[in-house]
Coordinates of C-alpha atoms and ligand atoms in Angstrom, one line a residue:
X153 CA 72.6 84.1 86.0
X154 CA 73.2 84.0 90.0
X155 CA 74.8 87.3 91.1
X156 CA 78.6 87.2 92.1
X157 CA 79.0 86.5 96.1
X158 CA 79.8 89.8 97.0
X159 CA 77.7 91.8 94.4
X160 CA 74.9 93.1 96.7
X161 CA 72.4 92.7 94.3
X162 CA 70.0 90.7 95.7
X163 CA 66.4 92.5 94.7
X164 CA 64.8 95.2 97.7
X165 CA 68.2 94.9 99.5
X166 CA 69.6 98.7 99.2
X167 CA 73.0 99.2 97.8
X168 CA 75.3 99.7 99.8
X169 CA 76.8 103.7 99.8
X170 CA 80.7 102.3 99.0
X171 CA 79.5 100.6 96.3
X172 CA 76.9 103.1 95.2
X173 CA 79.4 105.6 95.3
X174 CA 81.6 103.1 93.1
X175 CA 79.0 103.5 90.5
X176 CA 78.9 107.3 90.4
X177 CA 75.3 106.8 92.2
X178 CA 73.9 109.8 95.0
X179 CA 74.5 108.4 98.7
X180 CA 72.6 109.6 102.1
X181 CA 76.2 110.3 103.3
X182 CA 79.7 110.1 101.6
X183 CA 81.1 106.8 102.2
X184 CA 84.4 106.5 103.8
X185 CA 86.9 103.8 104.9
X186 CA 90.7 103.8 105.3
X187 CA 93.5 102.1 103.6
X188 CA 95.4 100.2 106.2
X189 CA 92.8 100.4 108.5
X190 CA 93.9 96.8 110.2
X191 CA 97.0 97.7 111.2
X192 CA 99.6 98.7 113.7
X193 CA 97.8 101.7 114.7
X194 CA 95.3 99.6 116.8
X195 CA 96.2 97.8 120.2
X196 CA 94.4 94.9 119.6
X197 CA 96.3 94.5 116.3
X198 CA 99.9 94.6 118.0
X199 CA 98.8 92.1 120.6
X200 CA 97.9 89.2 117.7
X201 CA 101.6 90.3 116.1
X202 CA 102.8 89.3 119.5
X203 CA 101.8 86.1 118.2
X204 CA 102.1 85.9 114.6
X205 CA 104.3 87.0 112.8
X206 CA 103.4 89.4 109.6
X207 CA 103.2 86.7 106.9
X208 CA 101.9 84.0 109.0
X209 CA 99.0 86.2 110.3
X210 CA 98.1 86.7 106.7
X211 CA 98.4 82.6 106.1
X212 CA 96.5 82.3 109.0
X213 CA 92.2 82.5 107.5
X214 CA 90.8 82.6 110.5
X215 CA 93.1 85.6 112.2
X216 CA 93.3 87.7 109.0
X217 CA 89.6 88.1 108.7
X218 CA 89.4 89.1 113.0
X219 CA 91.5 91.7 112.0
X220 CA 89.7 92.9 108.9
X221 CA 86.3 92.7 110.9
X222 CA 87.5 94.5 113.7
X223 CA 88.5 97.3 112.2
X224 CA 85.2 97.8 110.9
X225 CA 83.6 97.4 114.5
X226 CA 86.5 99.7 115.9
X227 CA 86.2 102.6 113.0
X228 CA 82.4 102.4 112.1
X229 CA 83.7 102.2 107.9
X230 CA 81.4 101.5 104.9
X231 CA 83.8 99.1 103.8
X232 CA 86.3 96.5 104.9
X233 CA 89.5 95.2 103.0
X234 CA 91.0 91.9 103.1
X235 CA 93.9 91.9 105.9
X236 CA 96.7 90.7 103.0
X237 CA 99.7 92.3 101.3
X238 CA 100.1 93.1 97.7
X239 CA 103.4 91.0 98.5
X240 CA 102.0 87.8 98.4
X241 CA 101.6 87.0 95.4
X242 CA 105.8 87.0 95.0
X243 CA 105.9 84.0 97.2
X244 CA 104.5 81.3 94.7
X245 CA 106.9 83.1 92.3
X246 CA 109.4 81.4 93.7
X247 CA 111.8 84.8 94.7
X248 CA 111.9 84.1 98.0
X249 CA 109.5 87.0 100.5
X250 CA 110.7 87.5 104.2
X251 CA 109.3 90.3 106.3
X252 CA 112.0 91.2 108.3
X253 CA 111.5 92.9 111.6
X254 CA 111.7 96.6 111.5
X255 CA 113.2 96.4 108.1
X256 CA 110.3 96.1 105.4
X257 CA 109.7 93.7 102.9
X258 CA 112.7 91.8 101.4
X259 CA 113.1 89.8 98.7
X260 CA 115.9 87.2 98.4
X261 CA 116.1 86.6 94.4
X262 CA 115.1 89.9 92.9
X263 CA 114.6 89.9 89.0
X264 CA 117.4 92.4 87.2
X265 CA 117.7 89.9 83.6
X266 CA 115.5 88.9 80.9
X267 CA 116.6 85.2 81.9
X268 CA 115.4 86.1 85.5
X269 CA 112.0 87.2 84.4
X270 CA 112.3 83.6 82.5
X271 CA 113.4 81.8 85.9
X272 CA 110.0 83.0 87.7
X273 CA 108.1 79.8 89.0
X274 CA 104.6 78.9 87.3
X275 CA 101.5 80.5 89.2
X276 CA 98.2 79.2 90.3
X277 CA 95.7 81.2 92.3
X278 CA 95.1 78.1 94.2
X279 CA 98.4 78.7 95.9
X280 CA 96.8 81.8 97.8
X281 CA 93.9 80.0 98.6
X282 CA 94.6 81.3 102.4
X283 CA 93.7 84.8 101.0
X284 CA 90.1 83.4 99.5
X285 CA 89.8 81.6 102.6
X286 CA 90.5 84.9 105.2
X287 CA 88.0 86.4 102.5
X288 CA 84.9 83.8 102.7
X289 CA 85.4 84.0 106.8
X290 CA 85.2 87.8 106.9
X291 CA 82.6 88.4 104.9
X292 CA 80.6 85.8 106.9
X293 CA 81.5 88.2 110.0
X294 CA 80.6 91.4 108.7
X295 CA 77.8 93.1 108.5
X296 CA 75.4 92.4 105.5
X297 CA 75.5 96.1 104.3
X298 CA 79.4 96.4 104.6
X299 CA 80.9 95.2 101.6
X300 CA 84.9 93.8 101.2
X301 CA 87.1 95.2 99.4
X302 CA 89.2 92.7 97.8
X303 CA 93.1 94.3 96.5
X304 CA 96.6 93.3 94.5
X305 CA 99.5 95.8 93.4
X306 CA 99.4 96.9 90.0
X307 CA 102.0 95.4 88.0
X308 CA 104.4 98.6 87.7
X309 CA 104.7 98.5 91.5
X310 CA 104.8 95.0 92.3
X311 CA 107.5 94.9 89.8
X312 CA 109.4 97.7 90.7
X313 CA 109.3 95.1 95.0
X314 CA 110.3 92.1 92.5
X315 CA 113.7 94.2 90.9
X316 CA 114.7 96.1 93.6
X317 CA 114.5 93.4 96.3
X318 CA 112.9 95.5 99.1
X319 CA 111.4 99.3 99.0
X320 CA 113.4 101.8 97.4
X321 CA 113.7 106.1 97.2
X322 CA 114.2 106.6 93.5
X323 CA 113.3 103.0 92.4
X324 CA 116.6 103.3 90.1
X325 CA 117.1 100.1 89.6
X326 CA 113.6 99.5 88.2
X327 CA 113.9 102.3 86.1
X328 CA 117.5 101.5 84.9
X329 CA 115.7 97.9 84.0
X330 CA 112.8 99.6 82.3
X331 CA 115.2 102.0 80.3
X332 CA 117.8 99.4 79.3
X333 CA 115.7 96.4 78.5
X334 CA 112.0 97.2 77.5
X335 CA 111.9 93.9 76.0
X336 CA 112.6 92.2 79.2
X337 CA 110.1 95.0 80.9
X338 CA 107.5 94.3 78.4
X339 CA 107.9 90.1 79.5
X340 CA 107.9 91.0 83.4
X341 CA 104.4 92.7 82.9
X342 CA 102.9 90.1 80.4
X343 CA 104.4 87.7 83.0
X344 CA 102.6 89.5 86.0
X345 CA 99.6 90.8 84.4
X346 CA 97.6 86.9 84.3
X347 CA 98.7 86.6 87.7
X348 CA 97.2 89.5 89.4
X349 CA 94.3 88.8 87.0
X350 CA 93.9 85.1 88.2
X351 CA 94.5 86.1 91.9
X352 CA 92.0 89.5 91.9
X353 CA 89.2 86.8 90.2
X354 CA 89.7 84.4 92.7
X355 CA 89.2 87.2 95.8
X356 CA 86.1 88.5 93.9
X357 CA 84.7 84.6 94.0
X358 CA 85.3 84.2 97.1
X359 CA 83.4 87.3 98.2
X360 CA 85.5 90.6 97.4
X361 CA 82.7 93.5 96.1
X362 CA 85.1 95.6 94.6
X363 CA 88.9 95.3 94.0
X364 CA 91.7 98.0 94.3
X365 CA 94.7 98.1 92.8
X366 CA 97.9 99.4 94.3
X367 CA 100.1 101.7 92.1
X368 CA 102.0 103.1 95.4
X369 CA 104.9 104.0 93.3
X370 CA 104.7 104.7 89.6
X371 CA 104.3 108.5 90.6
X372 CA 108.3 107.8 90.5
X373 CA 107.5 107.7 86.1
X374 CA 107.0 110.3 83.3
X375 CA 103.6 110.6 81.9
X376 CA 105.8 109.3 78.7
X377 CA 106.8 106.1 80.1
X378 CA 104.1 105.2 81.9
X379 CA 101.7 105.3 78.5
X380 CA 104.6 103.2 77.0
X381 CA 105.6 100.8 79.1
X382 CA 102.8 100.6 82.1
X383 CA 99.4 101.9 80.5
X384 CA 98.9 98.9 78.0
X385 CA 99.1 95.9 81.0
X386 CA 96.9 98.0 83.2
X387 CA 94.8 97.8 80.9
X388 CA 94.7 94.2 80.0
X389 CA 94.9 93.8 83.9
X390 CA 91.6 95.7 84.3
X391 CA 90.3 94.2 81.3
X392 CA 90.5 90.5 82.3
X393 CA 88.6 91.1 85.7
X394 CA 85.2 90.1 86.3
X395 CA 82.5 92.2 84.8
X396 CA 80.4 94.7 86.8
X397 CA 83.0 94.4 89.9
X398 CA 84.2 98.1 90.4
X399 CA 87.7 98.6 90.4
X400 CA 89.6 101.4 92.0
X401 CA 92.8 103.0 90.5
X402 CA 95.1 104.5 92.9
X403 CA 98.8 105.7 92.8
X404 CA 101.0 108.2 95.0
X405 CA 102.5 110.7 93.8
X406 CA 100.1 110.8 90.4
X407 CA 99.6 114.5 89.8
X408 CA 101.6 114.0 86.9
X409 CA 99.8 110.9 85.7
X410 CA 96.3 111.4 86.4
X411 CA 94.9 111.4 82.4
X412 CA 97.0 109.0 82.4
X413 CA 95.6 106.3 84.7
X414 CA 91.9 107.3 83.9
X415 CA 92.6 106.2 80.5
X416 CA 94.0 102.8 81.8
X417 CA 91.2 102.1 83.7
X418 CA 89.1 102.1 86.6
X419 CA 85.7 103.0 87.7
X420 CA 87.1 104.9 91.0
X421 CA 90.4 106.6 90.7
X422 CA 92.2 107.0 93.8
X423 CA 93.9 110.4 94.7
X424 CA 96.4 111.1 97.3
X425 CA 97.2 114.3 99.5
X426 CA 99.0 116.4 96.9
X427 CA 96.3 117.7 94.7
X428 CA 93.1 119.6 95.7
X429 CA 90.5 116.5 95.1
X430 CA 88.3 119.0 93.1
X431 CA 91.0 119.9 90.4
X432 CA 91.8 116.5 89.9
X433 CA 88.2 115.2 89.6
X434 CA 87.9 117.8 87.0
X435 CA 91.0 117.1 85.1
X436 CA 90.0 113.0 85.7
X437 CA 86.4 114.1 84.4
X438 CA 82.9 113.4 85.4
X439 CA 82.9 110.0 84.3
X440 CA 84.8 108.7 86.7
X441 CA 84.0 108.5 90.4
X442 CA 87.4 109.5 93.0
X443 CA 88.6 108.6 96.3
X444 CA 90.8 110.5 98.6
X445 CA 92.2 112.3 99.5
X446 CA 93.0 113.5 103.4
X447 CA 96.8 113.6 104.3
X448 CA 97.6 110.9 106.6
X449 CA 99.5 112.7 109.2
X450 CA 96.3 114.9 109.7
X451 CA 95.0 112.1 111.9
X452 CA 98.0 113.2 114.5
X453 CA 96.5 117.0 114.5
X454 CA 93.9 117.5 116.8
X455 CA 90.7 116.3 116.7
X456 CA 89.2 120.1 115.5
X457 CA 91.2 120.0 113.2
X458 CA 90.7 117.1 111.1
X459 CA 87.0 118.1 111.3
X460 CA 88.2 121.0 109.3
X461 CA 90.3 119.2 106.8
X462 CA 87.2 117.0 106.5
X463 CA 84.9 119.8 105.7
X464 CA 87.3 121.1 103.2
X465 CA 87.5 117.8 101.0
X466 CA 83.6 117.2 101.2
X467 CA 83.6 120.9 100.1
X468 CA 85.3 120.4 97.6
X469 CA 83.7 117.1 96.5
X470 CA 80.5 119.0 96.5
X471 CA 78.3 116.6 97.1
X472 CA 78.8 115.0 93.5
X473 CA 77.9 111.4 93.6
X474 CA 81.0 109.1 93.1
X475 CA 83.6 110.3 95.9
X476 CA 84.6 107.8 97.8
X477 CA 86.4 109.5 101.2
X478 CA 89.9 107.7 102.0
X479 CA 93.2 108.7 103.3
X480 CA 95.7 109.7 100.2
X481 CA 98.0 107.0 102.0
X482 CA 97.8 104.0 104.5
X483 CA 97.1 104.9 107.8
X484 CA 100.3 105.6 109.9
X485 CA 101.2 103.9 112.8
X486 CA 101.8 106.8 116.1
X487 CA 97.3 107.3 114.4
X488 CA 95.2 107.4 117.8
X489 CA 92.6 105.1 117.0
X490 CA 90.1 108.0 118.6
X491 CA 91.5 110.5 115.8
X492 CA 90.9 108.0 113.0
X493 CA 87.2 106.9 114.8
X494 CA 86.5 110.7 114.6
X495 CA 87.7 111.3 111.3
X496 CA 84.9 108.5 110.2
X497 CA 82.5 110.4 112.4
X498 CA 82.8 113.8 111.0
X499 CA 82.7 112.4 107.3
X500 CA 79.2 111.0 108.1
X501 CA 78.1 113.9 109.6
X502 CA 79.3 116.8 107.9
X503 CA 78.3 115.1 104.8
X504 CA 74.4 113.7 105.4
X505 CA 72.2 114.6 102.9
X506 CA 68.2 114.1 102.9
X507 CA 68.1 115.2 106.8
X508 CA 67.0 118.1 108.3
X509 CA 69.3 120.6 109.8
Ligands
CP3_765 O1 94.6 98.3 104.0 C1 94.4 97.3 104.7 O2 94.0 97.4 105.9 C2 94.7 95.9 104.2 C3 96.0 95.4 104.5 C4 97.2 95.9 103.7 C5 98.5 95.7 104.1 N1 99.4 96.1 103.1 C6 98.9 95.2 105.4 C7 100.2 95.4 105.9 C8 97.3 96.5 102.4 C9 96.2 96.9 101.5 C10 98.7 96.5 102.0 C11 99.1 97.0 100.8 C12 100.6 97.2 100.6 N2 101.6 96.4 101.0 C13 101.2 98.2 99.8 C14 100.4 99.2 99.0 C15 99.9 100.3 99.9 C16 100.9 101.2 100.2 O3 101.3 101.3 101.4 O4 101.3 101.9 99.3 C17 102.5 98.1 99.8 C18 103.6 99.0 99.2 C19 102.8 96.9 100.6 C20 104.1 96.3 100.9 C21 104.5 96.4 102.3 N3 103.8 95.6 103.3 C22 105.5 97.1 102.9 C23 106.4 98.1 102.2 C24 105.4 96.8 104.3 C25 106.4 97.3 105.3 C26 106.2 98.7 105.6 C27 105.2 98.8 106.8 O5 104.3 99.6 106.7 O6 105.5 98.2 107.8 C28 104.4 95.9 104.5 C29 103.9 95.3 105.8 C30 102.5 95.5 106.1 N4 101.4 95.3 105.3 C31 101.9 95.8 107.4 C32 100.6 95.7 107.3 C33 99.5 95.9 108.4 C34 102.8 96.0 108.7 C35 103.3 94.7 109.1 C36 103.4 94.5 110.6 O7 102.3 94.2 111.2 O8 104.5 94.7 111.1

């Protein structure tokens, strides 16, 4: 059988370290990119939003992968990510998705009955064929040994965007959903599950070498509820993807959770900020491989100083194969683009092994 597109595989062609790392496998260096690395963070970035808006630069193939590509020239990552949104995928839904300036995502129909979850529109990946195309154009951009990360949301957090309407603090509504109707709940995620399945298969045919999925918010549930009423979809989520494409697991806000979403799945669990990375790869197990987990707003500090908060995390990763350096978070707008281009430095450096000195 042909490898996948963006499997790497091809014989005497080295692996690259992201993905090697993905599969618990000893590096030269620690591998390191950052979530949100296209972004608002970077000039060039703000001046394409001058003209395009946020969803059309997404639906645009050809200006979604510049932006992916550059931040990989810019930054000097092991791995680049689809420019997308976890969002998307609400729009063929039929809910109605507006970015509105300043304010965040909103969405015009949320879902808060069983007969709304009923109402959602029929979905075929083919719909977000933009994304597969912005993914076939950047991968023909990059460089051979970088590969793409393809993403979606899991389904606890795109849900909790699909009943609330927009972002939320406590995500109350979702849980006062959750609580009241679990049999409404339960049809929302075996609504969403094949769609985030069909949609993540489609990226990794069209190029993606590894998927992520984005569980931003269900650090917001008990350990309790989350093996009830989110565990069993991740599962079947993870479960229907393409064989031998790793996925990484990552949540905010998980310290709580972390048994948790090894046992749903995931070859690379993401950590963020507020647990020591060593503790939880210890808690996760040395079955797993981890990615995190520096604070976000340490790329405002001084450039010394994220050295240091570098040193400590590789320290603390050890050198184990299977860490995969990140931010615990997206990359924050006010980020000079020098502090996050030195952060990349000082991961590659303070973490080469098989070199002298
Ligand atoms: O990581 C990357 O570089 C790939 C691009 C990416 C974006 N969003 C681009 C984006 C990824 C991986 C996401 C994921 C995403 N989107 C998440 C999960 C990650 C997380 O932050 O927890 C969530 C919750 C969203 C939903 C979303 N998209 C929100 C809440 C917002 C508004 C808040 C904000 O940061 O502005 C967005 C907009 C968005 N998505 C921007 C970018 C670069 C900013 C839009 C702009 O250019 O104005």
């Amino acid at each position: 059988m042909q490898a996948p597109l963006g499997s790497h595989s091809s014989p005497g062609v080295p692996v690259p370290p992201f993905l090697a790392a993905c599969r618990r496998e000893a590096t030269a260096h620690t591998p390191v990119w950052l979530m949100r690395q296209a972004g608002r963070y970077q000039p060039e970035y703000r001046a394409i939003r001058k003209r395009l808006g946020f969803l059309e630069l997404c639906k645009t193939p050809d200006a979604a992968a510049e932006v992916t590509v550059m931040a990989v020239a810019q930054l000097g990552v092991d791995a680049a990510i689809i420019f997308a949104d976890i969002l998307l995928v609400l729009e063929p839904l039929g809910v109605g998705l507006e970015f509105a300036k300043g304010d965040g995502p909103v969405i015009h129909r949320p879902v808060r009955t069983a007969a709304d979850v009923d109402r959602l529109a029929p979905f075929d990946p083919a719909q977000l064929d933009f994304v597969y195309q912005a993914i076939r154009l950047a991968r023909a951009g990059l460089p051979r040994d970088v590969p793409l990360i393809g993403f979606a949301a899991a389904p606890f957090t795109l849900a909790s965007y699909l009943i609330e309407g927009s972002g939320s603090d406590g995500w109350v509504t979702t849980k006062t959903f959750l609580f009241g109707d679990p049999g409404a709940w339960r049809a929302l995620m075996e609504r969403l599950v094949p769609v985030l399945a069909g949609y993540l298969n489609a990226q990794i045919a069209a190029g993606a070498a590894a998927v992520q999925l984005f569980d931003s918010w269900v650090g917001c549930l008990s350990p309790a509820d989350y093996r009830a009423h989110v565990m069993p979809h991740v599962r079947a989520l993870i479960g229907s993807l393409t064989p031998g494409v790793p996925v990484i697991h990552f949540g905010t806000g998980t310290a709580g959770l972390l048994e948790c979403m090894r046992a749903a799945g995931g070859d690379v669990i993401g950590l963020d900020w507020r647990v020591d990375l060593d503790a939880a790869w210890a808690r996760l197990g040395a079955g797993v491989a981890v990615q995190g987990n520096l604070d976000p707003v340490a790329l405002l500090a001084p450039i010394p100083e994220i050295r240091r908060r570098v040193a400590e995390i590789l320290g603390q990763a050890a050198g184990r194969p299977g860490h995969v350096f990140n931010l615990g978070h997206g990359i924050l707008p006010p980020t000079p683009v020098d502090h996050a281009r030195a952060l990349v430095d000082a991961v590659h450096e303070l973490s080469a092994r098989g070199t002298t000195g």
